[in-house]
Short mmCIF file of C-alpha atoms in Angstrom, two decimals:
data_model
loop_
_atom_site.label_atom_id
_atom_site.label_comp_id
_atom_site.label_asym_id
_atom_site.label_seq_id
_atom_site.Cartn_x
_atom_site.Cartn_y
_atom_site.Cartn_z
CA UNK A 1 -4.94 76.48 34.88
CA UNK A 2 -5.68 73.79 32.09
CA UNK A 3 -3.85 72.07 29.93
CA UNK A 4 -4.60 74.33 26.68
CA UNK A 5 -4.08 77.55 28.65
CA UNK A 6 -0.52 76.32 30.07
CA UNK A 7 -0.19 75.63 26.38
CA UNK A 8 -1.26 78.78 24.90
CA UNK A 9 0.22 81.03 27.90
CA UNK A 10 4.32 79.28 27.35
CA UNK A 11 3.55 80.71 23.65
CA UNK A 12 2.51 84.02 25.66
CA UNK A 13 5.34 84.41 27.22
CA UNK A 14 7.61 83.84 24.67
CA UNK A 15 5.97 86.14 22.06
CA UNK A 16 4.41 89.02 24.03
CA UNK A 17 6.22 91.77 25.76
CA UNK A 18 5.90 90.96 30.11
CA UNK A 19 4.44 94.28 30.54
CA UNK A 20 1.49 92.49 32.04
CA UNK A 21 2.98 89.38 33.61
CA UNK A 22 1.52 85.90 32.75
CA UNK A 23 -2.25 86.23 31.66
CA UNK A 24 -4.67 84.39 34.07
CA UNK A 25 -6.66 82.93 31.90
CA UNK A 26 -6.79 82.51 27.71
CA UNK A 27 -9.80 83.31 26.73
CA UNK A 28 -11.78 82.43 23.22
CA UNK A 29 -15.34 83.30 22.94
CA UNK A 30 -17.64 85.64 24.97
CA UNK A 31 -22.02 86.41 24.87
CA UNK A 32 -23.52 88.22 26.89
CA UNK A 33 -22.11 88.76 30.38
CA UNK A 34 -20.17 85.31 30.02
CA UNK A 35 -17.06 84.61 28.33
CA UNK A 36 -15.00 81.11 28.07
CA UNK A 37 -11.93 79.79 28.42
CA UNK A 38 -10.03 77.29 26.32
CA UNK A 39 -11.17 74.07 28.03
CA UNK A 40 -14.25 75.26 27.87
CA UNK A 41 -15.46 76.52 31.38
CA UNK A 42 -17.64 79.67 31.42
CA UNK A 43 -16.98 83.16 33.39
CA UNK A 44 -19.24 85.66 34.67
CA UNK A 45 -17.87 88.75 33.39
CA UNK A 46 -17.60 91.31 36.12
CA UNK A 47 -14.95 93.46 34.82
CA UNK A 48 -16.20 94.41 31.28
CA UNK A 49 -12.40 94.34 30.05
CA UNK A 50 -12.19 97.08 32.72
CA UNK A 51 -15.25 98.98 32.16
CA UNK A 52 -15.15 98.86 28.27
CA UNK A 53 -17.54 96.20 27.05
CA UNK A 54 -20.66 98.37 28.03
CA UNK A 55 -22.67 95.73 26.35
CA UNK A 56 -21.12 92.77 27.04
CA UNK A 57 -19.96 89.99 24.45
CA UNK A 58 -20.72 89.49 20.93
CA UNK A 59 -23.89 92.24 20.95
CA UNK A 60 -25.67 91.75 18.14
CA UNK A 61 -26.35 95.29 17.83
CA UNK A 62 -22.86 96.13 17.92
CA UNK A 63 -21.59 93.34 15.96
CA UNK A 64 -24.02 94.20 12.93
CA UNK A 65 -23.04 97.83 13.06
CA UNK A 66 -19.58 97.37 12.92
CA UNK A 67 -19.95 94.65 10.05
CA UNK A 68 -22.49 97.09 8.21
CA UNK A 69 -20.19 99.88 8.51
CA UNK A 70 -16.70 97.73 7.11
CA UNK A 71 -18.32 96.17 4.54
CA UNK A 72 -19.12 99.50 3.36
CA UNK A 73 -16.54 102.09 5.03
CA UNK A 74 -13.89 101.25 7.22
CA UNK A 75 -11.33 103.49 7.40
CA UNK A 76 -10.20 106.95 5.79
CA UNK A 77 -7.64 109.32 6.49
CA UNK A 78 -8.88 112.90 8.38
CA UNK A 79 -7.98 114.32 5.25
CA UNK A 80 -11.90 113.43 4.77
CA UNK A 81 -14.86 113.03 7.06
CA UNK A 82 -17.42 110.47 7.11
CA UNK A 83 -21.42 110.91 7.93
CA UNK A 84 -20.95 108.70 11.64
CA UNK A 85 -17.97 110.96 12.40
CA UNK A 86 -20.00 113.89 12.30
CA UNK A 87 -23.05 112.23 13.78
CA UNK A 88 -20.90 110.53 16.81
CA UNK A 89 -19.85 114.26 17.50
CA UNK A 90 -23.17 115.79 17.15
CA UNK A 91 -24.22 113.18 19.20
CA UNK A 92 -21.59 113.40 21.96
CA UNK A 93 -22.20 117.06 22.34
CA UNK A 94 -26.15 116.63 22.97
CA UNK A 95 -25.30 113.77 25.80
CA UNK A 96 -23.12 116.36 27.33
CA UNK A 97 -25.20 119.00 27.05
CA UNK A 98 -22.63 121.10 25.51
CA UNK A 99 -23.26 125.08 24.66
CA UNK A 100 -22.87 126.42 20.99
CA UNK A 101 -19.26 126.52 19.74
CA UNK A 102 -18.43 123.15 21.57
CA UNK A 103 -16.37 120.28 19.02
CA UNK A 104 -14.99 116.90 19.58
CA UNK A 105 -11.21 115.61 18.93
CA UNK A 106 -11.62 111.84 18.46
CA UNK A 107 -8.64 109.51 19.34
CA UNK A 108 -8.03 105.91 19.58
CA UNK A 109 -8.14 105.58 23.35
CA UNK A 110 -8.20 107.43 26.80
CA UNK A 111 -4.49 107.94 27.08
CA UNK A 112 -5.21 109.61 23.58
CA UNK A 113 -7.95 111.95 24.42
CA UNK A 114 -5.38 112.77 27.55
CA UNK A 115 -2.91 114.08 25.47
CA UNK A 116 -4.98 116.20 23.59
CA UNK A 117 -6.64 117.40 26.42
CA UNK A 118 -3.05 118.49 27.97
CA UNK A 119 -1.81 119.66 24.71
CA UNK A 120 -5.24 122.23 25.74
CA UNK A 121 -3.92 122.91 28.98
CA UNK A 122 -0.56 123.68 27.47
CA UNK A 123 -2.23 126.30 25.21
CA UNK A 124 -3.32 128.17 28.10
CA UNK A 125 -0.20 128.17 29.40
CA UNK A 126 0.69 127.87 33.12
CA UNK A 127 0.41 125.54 35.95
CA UNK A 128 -1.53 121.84 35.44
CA UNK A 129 -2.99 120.54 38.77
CA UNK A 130 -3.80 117.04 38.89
CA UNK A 131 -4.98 115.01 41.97
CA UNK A 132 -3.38 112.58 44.66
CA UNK A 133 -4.59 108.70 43.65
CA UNK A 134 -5.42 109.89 39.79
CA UNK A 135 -4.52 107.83 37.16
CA UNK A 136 -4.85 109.20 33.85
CA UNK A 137 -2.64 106.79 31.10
CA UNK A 138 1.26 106.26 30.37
CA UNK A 139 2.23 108.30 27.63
CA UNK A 140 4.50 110.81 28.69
CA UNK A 141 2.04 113.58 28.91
CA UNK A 142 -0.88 111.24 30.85
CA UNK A 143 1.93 109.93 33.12
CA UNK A 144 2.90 113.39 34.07
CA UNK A 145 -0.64 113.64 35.50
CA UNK A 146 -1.06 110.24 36.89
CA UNK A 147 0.29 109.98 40.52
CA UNK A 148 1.06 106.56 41.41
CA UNK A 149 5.35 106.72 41.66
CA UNK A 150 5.54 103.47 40.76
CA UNK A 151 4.01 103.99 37.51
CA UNK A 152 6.28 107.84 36.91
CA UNK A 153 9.44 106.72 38.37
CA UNK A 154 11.04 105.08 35.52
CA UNK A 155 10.64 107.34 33.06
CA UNK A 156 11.66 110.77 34.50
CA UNK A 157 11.67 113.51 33.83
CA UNK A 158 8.15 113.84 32.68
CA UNK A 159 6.86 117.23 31.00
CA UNK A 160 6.90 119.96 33.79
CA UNK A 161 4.43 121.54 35.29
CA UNK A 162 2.46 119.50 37.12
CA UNK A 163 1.04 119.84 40.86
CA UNK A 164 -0.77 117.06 42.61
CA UNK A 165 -3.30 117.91 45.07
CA UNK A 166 -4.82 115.92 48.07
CA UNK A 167 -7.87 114.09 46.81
CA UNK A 168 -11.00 116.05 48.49
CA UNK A 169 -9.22 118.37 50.15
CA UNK A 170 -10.85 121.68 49.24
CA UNK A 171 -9.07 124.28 51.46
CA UNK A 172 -5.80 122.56 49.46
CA UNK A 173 -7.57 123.42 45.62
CA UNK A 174 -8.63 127.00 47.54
CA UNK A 175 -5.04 127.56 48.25
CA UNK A 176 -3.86 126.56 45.19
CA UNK A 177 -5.66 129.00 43.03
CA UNK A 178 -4.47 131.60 45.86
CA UNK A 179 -3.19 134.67 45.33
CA UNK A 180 0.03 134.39 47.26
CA UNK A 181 0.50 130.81 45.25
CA UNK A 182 -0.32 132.38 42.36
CA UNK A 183 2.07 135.04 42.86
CA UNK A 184 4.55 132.45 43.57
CA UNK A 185 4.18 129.90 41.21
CA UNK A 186 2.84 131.40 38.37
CA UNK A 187 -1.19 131.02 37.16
CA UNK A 188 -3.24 127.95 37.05
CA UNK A 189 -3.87 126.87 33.43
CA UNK A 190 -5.84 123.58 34.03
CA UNK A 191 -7.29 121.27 36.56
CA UNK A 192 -7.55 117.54 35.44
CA UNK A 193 -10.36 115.83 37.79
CA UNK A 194 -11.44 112.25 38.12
CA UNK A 195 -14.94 112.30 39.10
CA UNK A 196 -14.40 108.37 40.43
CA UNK A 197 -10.79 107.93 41.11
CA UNK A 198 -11.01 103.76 39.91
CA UNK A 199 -7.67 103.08 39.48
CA UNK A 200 -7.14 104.58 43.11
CA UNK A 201 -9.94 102.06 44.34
CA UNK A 202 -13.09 103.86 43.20
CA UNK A 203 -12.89 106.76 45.06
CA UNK A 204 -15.52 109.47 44.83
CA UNK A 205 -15.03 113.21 45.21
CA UNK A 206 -16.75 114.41 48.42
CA UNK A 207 -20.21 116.06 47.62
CA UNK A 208 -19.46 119.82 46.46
CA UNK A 209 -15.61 119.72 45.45
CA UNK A 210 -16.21 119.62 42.01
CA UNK A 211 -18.23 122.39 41.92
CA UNK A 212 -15.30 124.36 43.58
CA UNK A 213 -13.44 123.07 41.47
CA UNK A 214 -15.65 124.58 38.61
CA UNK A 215 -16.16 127.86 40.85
CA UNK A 216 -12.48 128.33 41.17
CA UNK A 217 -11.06 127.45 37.50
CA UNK A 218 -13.95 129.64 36.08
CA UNK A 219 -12.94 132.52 38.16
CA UNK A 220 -8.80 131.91 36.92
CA UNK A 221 -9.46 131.70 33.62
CA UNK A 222 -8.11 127.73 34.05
CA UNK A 223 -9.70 124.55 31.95
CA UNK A 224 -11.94 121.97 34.01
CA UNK A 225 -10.78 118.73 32.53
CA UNK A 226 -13.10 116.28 33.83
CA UNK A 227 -11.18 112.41 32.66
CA UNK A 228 -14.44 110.35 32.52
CA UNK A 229 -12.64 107.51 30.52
CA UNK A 230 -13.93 105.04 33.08
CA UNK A 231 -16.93 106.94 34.20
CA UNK A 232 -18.43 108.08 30.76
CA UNK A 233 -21.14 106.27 28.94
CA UNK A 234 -23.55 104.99 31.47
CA UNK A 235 -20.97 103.86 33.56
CA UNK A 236 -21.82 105.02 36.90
CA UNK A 237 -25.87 105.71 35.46
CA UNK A 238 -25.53 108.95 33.96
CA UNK A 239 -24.07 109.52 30.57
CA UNK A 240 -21.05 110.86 32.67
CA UNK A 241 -20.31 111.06 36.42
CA UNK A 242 -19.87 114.80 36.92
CA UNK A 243 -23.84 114.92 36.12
CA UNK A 244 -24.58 112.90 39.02
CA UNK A 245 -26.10 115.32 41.42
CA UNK A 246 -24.19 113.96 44.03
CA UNK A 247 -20.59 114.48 42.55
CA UNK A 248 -20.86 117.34 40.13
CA UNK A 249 -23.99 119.46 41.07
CA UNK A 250 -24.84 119.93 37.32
CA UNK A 251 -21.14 122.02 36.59
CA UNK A 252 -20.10 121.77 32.67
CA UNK A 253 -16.46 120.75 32.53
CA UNK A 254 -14.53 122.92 29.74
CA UNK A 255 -12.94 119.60 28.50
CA UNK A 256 -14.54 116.01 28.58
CA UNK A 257 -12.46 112.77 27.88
CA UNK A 258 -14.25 109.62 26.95
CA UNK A 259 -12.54 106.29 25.63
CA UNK A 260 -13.84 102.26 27.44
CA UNK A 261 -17.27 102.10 27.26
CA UNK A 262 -17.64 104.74 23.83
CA UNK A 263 -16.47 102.01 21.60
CA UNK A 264 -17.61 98.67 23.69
CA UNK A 265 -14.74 97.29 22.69
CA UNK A 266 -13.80 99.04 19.75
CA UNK A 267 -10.62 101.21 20.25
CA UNK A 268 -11.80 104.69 20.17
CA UNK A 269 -11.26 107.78 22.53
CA UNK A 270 -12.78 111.05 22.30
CA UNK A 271 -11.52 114.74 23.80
CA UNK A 272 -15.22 117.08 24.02
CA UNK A 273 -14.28 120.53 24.24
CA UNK A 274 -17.02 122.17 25.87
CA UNK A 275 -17.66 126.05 23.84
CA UNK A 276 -16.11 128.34 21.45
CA UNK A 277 -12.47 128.67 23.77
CA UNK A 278 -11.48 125.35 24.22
CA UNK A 279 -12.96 124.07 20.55
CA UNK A 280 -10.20 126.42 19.31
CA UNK A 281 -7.26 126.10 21.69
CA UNK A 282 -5.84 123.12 18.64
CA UNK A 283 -5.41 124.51 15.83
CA UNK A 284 -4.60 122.86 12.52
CA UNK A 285 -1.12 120.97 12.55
CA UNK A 286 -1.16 121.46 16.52
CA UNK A 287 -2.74 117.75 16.52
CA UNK A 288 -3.72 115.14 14.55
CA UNK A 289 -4.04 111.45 14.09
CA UNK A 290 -3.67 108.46 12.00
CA UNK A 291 -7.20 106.32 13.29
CA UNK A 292 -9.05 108.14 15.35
CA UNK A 293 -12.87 108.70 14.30
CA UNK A 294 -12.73 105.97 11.81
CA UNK A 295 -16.10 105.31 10.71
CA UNK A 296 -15.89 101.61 12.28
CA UNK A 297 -15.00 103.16 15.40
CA UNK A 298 -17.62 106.04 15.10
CA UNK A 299 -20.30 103.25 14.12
CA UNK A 300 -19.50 101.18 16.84
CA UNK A 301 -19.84 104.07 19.17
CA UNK A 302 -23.57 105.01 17.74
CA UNK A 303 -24.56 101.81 18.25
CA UNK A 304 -23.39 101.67 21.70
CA UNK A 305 -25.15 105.07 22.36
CA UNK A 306 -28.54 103.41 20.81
CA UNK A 307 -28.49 100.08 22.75
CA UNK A 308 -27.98 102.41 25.98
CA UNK A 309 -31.04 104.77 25.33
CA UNK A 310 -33.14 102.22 24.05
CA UNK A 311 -32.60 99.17 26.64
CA UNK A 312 -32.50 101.87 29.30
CA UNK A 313 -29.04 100.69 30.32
CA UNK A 314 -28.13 103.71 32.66
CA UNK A 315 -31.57 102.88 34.72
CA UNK A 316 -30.19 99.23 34.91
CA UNK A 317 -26.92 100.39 36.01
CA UNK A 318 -28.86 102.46 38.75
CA UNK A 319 -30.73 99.00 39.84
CA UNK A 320 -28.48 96.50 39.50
CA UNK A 321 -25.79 98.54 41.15
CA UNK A 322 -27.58 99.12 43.80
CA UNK A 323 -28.34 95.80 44.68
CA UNK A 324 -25.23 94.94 44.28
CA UNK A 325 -23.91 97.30 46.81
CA UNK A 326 -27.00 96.28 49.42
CA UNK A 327 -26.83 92.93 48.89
CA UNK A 328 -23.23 92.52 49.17
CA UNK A 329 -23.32 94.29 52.52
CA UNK A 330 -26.32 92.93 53.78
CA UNK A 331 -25.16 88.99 54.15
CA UNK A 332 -22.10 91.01 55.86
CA UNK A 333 -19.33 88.62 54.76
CA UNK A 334 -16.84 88.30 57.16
CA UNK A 335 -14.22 89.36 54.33
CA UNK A 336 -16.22 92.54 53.67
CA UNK A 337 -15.98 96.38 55.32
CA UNK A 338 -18.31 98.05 52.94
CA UNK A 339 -19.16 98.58 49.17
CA UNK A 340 -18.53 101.97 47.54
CA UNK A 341 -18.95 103.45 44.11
CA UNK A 342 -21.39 104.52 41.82
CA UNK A 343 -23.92 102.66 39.20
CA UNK A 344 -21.79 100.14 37.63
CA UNK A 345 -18.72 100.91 38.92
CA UNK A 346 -18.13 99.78 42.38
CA UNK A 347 -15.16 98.75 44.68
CA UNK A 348 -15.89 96.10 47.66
CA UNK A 349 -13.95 97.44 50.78
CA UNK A 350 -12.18 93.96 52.52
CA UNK A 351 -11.42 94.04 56.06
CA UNK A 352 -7.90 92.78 55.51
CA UNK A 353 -5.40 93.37 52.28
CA UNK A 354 -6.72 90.29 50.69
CA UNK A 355 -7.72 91.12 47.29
CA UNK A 356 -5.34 88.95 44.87
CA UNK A 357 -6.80 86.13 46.84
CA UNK A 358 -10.24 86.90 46.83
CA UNK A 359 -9.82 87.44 42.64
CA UNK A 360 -8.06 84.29 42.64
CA UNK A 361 -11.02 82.01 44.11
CA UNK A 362 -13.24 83.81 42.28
CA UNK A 363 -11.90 82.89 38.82
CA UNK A 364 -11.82 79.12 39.98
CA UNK A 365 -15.45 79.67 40.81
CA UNK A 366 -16.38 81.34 37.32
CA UNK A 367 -16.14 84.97 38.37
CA UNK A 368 -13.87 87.72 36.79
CA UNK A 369 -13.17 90.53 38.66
CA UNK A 370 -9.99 92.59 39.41
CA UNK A 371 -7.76 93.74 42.50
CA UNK A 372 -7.50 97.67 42.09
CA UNK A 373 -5.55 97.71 45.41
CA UNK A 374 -4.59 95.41 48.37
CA UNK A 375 -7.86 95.62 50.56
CA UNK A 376 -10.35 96.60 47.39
CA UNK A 377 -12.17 94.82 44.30
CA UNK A 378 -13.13 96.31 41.40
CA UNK A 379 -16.34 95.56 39.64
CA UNK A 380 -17.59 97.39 36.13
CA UNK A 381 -19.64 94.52 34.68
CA UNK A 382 -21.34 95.36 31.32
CA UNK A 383 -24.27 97.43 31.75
CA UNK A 384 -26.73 94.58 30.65
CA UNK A 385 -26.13 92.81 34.07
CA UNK A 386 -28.97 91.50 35.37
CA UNK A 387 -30.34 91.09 38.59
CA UNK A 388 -29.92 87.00 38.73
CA UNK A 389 -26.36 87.74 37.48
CA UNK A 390 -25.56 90.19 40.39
CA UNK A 391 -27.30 87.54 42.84
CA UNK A 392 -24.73 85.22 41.40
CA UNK A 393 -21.97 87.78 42.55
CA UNK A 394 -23.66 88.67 45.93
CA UNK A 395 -23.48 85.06 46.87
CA UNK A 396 -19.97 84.72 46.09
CA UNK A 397 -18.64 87.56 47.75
CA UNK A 398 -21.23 85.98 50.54
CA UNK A 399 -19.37 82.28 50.94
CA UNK A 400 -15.58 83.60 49.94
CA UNK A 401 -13.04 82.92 52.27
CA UNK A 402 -9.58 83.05 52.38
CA UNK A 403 -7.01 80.59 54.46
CA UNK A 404 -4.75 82.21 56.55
CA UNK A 405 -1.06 81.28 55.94
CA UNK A 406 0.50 80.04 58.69
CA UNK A 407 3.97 82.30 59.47
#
């Protein structure tokens, strides 16, 4: 670390809560797929300020939308509406392909549209199943479906009510639905899904779960609440994972949540209630909020939206993710078992729990990426990589290795 970020990071520590440890780097500009530090030295960004910054840094697009939209607009209370409010719903709804009746809750961020989406589930009243691995924020309500114990432990008791199932295991969601469990336990009233588990380590659901999953909520009268926070918005190169045909078979979730890549970079979060039952399972009072669907934060999300359909950024995804994927496993670097994922969104498999290293000596070498768990990177680059970029990343991962320490 340099001089200036030693500098700047002492003032870190000594002003900012250590909820995330020392930062690794201090960062002051960013264009483009690049940002740089505060000597100077330039990063390829491979991480997307996990999976938000859809179009990179500094897009003009977004930057002159945003401007546009404060110098004219920038924030009311919901005691009003504003004309990209209404258009960012309308718009959200056609992407989803969602049926007459459907609405939108916006939010500030994915936590956000969590907690209105189990405030839903609470409306229907009756057990909230949630899977092994997911990670869904850390308010009280998001925690309560989040699994990780490290992350739940210290704040028990969460709300009640929540059952974690194995990831992929469908005779375990059959069962759970049962009658006899039913019987037991009371009714199911919602199942929050993942379509890529990427906090677990980008984990997929195995080809025909989700469609189960649909099958058997339908048939219980129980909200599908599929969390595409980190999926949504081109992410994975469909507007949202569960309409890859591979994961979700063309099903319609009753309840959508969006936040990261909506606003690309600009806080916003968004809860899409898919038809007439779950539009109306908030009423007014039942939730509310201070910023969410601010027109600078609805702007900024139409312009994201445009750039995507009109630079073709989920057929990009498609390409450079895949060569990503097949190049990275074709120079078969010794630290490397496999690539997984989807699109954008991809985790590379290491033969040994070596991850914080591998991160490490790839920021000295100009690379930002992130250690989901001990034998797995994460990397959700904007959706404008391009193919030299990736090459850039392929070659890295290609020459990488990592000392052994001696015992």
């Amino acid at each position: 670390m340099n001089t200036a970020d030693t500098a700047w990071t002492t003032r870190y520590t000594h002003a900012v809560m250590d909820t995330f440890g020392p930062p690794q780097r201090v960062l002051v500009r960013g264009e483009g797929c690049h940002v740089w530090d505060t000597e100077g030295k330039r990063y390829l960004d491979l991480l997307s300020g996990i999976a938000v910054n859809a179009l990179g840094h500094a897009h003009p697009a977004l930057t002159a939308a945003v401007s546009k939209q404060w110098a004219t607009l920038g924030h009311i209370s919901n005691f009003f509406a504003s004309e990209p409010q209404i258009e960012l719903a309308e718009t959200l709804l056609r992407l989803g392909q969602a049926p007459k009746g459907s609405r939108v809750f916006f939010a500030n961020s994915g936590t956000e549209a969590l907690e209105a989406a189990f405030k839903m589930a609470r409306r229907v009243g009756g057990r909230i199943l949630a899977l092994e691995g997911a990670f869904h924020g850390r308010t009280m309500g998001a925690l309560a479906l989040t699994h990780k114990a490290a992350y739940r432990e210290p704040f028990e008791p969460l709300p009640a009510g929540v059952e974690h199932l194995p990831l992929g295991d469908l005779s375990a969601l059959a069962a759970a639905f049962s009658p006899a469990v039913v019987a037991e336990r009371g009714p199911v009233a919602a199942l929050f899904i993942e379509p890529i588990q990427g906090e677990a380590g980008v984990c997929s659901l195995p080809p025909g779960y989700l469609s189960a999953a649909r099958e058997l909520t339908a048939a219980a009268g129980a909200l599908l609440i599929a969390d595409e926070v980190q999926t949504g918005m081109g992410r994975t190169g469909a507007w949202f994972a569960h309409q890859l045909p591979e994961i979700g078979e063309g099903i319609i979730p009753d309840v959508l949540t969006l936040a990261k890549g909506l606003g690309g970079g600009y806080p916003i979060g968004a809860a899409v209630a898919f038809g007439e039952r779950a539009a109306t399972l908030l009423g007014r009072g039942q939730h509310g909020t201070t910023f969410g669907g601010n027109p600078a934060a609805a702007a900024a999300a139409l312009a994201v939206i445009k750039a995507i359909e009109d630079d073709n950024l989920l057929d990009n995804a498609i390409s450079v993710g895949n060569l990503l994927r097949t190049e990275i496993e074709a120079t078969k670097p010794p630290l490397v078992k496999e690539v997984r994922g989807a699109g954008l969104l991809l985790a590379v498999i290491l033969t040994q729990p070596v991850a914080a290293q591998v991160v490490t000596a790839a920021l000295d070498s100009g690379f930002i990426m992130n250690a989901v768990t001990p034998d797995a990177i994460r990397l959700a680059p904007p959706l404008i990589l391009t193919a030299e970029q990736a090459q850039e990343a392929v070659r890295f991962f290609a020459e990488v290795t990592i000392e052994e320490k001696t015992p």
